[in-house]
mmCIF file with all atom_site columns, C-alpha atoms in Angstrom:
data_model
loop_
_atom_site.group_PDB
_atom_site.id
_atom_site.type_symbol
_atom_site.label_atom_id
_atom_site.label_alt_id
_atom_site.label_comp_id
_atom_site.label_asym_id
_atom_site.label_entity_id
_atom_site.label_seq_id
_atom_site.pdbx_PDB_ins_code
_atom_site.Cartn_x
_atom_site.Cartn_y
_atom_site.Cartn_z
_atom_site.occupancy
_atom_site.B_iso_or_equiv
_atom_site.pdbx_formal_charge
_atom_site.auth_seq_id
_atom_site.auth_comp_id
_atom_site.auth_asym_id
_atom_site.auth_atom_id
_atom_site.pdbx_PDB_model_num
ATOM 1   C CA . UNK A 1 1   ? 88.750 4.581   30.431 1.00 35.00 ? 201 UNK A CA 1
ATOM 2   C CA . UNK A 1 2   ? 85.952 5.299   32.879 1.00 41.00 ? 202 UNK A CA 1
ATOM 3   C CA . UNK A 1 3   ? 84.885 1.599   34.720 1.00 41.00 ? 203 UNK A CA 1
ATOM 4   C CA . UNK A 1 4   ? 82.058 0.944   37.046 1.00 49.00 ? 204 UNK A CA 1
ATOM 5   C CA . UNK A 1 5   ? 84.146 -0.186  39.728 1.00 43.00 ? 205 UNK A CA 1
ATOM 6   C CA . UNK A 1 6   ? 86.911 -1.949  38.934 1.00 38.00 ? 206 UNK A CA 1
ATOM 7   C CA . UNK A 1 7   ? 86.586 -3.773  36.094 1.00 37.00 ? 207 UNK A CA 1
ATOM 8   C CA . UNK A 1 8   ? 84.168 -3.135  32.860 1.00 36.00 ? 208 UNK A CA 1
ATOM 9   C CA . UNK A 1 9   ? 83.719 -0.755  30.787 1.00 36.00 ? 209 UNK A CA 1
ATOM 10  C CA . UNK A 1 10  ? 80.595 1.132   29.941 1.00 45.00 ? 210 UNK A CA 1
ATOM 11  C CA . UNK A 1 11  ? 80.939 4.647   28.772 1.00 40.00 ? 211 UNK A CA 1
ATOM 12  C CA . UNK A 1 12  ? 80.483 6.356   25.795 1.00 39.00 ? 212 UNK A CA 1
ATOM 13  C CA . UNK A 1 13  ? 84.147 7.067   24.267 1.00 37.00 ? 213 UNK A CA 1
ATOM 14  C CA . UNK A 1 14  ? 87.787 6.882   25.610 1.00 35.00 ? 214 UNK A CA 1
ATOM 15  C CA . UNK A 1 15  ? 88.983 9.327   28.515 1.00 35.00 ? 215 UNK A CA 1
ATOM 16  C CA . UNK A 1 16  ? 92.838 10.020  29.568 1.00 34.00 ? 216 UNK A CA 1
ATOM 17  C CA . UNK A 1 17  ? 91.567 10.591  33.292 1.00 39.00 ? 217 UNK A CA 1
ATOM 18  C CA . UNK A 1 18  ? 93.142 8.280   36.002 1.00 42.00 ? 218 UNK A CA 1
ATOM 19  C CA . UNK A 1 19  ? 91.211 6.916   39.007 1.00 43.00 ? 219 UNK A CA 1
ATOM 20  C CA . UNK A 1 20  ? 93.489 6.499   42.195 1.00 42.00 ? 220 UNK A CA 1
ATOM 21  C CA . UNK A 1 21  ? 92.966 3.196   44.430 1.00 40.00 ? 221 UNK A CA 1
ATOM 22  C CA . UNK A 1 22  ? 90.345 4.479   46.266 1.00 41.00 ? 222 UNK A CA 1
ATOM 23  C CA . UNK A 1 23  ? 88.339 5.272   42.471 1.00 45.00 ? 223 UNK A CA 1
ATOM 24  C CA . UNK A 1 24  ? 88.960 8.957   43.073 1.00 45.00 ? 224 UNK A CA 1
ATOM 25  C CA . UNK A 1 25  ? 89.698 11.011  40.174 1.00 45.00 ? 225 UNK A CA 1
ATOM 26  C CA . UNK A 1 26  ? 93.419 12.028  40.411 1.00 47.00 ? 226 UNK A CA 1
ATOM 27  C CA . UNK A 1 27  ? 92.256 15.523  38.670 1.00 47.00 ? 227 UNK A CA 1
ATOM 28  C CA . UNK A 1 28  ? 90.018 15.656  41.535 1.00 47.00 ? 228 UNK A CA 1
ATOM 29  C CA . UNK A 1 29  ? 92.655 15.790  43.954 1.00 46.00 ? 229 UNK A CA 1
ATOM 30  C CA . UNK A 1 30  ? 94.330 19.120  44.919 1.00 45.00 ? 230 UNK A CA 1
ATOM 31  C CA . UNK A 1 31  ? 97.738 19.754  45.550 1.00 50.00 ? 231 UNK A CA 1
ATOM 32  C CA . UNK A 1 32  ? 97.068 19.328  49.395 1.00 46.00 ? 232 UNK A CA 1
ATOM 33  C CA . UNK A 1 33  ? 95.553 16.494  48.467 1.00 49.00 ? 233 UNK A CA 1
ATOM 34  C CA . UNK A 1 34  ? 91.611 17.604  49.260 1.00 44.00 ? 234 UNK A CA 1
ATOM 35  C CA . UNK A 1 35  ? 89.220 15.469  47.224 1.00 45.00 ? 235 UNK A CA 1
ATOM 36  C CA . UNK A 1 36  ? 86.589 17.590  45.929 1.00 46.00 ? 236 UNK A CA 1
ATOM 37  C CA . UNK A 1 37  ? 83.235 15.645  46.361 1.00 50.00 ? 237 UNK A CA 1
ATOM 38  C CA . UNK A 1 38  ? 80.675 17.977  44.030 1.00 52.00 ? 238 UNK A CA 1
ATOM 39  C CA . UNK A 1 39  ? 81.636 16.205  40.832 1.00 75.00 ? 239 UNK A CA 1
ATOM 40  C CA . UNK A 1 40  ? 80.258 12.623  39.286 1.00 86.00 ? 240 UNK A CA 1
ATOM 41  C CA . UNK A 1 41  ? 81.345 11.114  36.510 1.00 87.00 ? 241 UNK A CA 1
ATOM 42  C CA . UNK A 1 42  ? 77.273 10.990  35.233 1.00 90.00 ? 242 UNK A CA 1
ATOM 43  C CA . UNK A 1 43  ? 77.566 12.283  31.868 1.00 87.00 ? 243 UNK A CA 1
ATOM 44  C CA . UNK A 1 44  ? 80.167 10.065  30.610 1.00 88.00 ? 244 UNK A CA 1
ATOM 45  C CA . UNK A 1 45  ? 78.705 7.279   32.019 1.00 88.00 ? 245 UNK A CA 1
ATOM 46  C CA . UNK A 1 46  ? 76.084 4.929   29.912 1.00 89.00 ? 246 UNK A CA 1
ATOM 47  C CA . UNK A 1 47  ? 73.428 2.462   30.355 1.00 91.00 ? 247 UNK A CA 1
ATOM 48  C CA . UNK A 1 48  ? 74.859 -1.497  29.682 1.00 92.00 ? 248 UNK A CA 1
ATOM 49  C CA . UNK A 1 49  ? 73.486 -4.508  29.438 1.00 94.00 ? 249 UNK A CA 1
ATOM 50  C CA . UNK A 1 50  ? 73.909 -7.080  32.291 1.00 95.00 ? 250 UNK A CA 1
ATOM 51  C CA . UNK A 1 51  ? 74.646 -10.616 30.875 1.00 94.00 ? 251 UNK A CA 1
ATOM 52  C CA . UNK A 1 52  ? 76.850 -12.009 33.503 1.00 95.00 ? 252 UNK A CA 1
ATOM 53  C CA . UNK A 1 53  ? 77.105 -12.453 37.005 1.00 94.00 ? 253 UNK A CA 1
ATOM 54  C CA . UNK A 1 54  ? 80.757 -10.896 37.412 1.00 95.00 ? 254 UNK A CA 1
ATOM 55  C CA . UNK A 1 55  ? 79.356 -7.723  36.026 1.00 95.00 ? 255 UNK A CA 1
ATOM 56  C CA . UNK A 1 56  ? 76.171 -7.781  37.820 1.00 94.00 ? 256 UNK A CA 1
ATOM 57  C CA . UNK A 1 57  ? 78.508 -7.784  41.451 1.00 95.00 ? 257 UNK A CA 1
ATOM 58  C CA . UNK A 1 58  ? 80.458 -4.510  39.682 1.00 94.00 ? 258 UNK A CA 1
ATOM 59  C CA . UNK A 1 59  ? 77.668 -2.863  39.712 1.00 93.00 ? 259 UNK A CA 1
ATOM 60  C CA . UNK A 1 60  ? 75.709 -3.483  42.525 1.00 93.00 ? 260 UNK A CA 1
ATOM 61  C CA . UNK A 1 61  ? 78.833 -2.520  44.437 1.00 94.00 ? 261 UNK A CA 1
ATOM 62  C CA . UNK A 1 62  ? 79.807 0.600   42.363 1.00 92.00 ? 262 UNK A CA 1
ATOM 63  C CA . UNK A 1 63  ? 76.128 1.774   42.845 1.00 93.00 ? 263 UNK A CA 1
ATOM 64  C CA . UNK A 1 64  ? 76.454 1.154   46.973 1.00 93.00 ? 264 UNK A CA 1
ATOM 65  C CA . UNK A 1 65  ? 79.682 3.121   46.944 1.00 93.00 ? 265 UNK A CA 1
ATOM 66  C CA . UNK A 1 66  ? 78.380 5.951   45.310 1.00 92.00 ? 266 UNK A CA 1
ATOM 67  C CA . UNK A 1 67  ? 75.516 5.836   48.183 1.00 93.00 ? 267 UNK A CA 1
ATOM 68  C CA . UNK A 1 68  ? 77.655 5.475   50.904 1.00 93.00 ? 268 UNK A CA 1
ATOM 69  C CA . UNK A 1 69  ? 80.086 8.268   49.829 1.00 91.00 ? 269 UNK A CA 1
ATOM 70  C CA . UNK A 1 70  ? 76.763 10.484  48.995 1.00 92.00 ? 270 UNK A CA 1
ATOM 71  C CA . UNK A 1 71  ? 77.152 10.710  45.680 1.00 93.00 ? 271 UNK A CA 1
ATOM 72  C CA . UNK A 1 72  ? 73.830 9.028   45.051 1.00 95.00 ? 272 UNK A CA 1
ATOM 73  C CA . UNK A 1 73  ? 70.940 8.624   46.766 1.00 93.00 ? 273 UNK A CA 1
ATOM 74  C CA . UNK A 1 74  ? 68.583 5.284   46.632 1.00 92.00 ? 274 UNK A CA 1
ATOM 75  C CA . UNK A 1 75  ? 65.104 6.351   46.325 1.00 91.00 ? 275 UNK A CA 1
ATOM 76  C CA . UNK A 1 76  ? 61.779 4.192   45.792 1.00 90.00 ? 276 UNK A CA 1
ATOM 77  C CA . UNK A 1 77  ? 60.887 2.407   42.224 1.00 89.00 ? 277 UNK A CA 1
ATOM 78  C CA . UNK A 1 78  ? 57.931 4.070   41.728 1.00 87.00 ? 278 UNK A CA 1
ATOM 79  C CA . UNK A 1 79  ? 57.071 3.155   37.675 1.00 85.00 ? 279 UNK A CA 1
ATOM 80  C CA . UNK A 1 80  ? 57.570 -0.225  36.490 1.00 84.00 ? 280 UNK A CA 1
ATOM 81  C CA . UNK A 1 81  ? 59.652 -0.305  33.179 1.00 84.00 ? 281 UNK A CA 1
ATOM 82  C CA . UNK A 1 82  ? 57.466 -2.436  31.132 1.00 81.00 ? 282 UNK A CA 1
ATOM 83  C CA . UNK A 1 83  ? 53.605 -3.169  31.197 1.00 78.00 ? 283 UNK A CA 1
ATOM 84  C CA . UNK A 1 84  ? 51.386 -5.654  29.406 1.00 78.00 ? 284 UNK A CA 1
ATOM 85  C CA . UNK A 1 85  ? 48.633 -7.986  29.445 1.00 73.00 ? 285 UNK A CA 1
ATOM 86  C CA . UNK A 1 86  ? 48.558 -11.945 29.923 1.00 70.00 ? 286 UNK A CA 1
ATOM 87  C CA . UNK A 1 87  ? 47.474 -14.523 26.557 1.00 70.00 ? 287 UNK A CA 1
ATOM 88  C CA . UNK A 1 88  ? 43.858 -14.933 27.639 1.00 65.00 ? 288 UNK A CA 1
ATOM 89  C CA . UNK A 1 89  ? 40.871 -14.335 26.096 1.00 65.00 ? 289 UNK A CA 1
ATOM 90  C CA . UNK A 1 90  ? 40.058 -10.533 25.412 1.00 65.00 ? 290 UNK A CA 1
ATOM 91  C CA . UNK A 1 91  ? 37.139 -10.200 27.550 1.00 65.00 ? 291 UNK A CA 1
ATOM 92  C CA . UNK A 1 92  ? 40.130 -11.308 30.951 1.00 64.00 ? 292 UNK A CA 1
ATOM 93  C CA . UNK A 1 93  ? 42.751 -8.534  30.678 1.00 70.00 ? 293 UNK A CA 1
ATOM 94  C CA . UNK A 1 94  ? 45.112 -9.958  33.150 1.00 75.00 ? 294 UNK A CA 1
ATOM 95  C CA . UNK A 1 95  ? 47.172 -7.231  33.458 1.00 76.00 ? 295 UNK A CA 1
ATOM 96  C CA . UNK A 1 96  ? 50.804 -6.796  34.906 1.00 78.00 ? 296 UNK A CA 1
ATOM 97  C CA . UNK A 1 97  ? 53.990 -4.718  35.223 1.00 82.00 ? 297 UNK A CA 1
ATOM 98  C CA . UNK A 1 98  ? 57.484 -5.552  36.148 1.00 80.00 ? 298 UNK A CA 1
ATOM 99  C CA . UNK A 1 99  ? 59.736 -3.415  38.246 1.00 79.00 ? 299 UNK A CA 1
ATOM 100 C CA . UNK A 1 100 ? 63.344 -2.820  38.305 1.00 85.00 ? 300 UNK A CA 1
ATOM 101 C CA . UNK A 1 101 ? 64.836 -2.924  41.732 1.00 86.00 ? 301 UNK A CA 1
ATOM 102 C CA . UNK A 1 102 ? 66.519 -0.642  42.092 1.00 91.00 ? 302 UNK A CA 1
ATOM 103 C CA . UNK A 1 103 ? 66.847 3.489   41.570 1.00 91.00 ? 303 UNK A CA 1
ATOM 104 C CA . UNK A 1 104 ? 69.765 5.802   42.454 1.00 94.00 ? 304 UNK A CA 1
ATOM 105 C CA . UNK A 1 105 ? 69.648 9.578   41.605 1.00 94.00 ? 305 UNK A CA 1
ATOM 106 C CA . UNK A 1 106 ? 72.368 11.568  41.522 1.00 95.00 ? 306 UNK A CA 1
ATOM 107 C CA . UNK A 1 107 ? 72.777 14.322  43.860 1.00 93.00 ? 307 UNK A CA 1
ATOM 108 C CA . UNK A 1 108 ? 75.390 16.400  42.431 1.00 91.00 ? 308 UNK A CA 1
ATOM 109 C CA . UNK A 1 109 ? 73.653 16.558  38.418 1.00 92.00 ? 309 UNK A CA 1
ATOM 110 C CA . UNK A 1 110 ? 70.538 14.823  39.491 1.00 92.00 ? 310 UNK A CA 1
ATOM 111 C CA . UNK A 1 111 ? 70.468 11.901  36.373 1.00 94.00 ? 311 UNK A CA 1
ATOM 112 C CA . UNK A 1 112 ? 68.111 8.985   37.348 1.00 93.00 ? 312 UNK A CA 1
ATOM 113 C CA . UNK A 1 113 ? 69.574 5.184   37.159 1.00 95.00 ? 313 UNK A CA 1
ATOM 114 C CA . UNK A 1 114 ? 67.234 2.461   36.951 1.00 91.00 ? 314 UNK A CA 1
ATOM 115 C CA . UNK A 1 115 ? 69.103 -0.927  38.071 1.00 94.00 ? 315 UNK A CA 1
ATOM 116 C CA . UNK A 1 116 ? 66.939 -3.963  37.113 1.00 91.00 ? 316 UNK A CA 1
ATOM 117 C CA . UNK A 1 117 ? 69.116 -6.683  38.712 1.00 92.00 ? 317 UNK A CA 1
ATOM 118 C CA . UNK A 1 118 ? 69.609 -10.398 36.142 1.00 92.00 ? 318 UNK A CA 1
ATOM 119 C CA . UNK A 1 119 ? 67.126 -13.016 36.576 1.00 89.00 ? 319 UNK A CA 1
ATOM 120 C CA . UNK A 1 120 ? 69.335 -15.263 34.152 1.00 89.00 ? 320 UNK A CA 1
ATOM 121 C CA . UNK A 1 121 ? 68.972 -16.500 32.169 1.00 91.00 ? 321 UNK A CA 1
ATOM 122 C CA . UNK A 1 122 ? 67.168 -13.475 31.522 1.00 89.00 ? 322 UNK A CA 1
ATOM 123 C CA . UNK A 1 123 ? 69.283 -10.372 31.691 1.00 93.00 ? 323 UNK A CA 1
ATOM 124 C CA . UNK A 1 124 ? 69.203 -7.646  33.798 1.00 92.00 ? 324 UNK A CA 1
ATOM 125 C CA . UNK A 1 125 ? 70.520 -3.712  32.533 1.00 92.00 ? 325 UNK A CA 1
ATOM 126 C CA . UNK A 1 126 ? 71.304 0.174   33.866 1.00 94.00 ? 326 UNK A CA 1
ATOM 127 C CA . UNK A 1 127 ? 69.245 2.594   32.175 1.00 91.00 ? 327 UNK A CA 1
ATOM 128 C CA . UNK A 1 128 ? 70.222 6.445   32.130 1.00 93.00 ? 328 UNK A CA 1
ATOM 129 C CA . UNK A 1 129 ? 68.120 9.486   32.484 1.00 92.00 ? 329 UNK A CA 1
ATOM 130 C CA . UNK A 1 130 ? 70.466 12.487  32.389 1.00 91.00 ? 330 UNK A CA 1
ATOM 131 C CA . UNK A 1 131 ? 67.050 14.801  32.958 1.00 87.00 ? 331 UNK A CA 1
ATOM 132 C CA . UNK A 1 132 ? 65.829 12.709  35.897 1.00 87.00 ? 332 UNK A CA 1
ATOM 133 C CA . UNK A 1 133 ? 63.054 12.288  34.469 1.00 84.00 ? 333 UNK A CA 1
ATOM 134 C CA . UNK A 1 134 ? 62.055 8.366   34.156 1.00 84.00 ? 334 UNK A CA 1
ATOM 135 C CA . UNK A 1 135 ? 60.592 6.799   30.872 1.00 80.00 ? 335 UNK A CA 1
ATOM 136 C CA . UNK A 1 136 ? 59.090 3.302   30.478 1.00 76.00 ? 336 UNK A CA 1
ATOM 137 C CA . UNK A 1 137 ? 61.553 0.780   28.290 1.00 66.00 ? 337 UNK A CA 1
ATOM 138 C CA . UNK A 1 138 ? 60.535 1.069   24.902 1.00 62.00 ? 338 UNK A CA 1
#
């Protein structure tokens, strides 16, 4: 099964590939043992729920690997992922928006992740956007 990092599942059915140590695909690997670098994992990957803090450190550090090897690329939160107004009186809209803090685009099929990081005991997520295009959080 595909992991973010080492650990936990999220993906969206079962696969017979096997990561090596280093979380290489061994398919990926030639007979001389060249790693080929133009392929992510994107498109069997899903967006989860974070409701602990053992999966929150999974991901953090599966999203810095990917950006350190160059399979990502951090970019700036530009949207915020939810907006609305504060419980005052109609004529004071006290309006305000919450980022996440965190987006990675991949640069091999260029799908958008939004990482909003747990606040618990509010939780935090991953969203997916296999077009790259981002949406607010319905």
């Amino acid at each position: 099964m595909l992991t973010f990092g080492q650990g936990l599942v999220a993906m969206k059915g079962p696969s017979c590939r096997k990561r090596t140590v280093q979380g290489i695909w061994q398919d990926d690997v030639s007979e001389s043992g060249v790693v080929s670098m133009n392929q992510c994992d994107c498109d069997e990957r899903i967006g989860i729920e974070i409701n602990s803090f053992e999966l929150y450190e999974e991901l953090r550090k599966f999203f810095e690997y990917q950006v350190q090897e160059g399979v990502f690329c951090d970019i700036p939160v530009e949207s915020p992922y939810f907006c609305g107004y504060g419980l005052k009186p109609e004529e004071v809209k006290d309006e305000f928006k919450w980022y996440a803090d965190k987006w990675y685009k991949c640069k091999c099929c260029g799908t958008l992740w939004e990482f909003q990081y747990p606040d618990f005991p509010a939780k935090g997520f991953v969203r997916k956007f296999p077009d790259g295009k981002y949406r607010i959080k319905e």
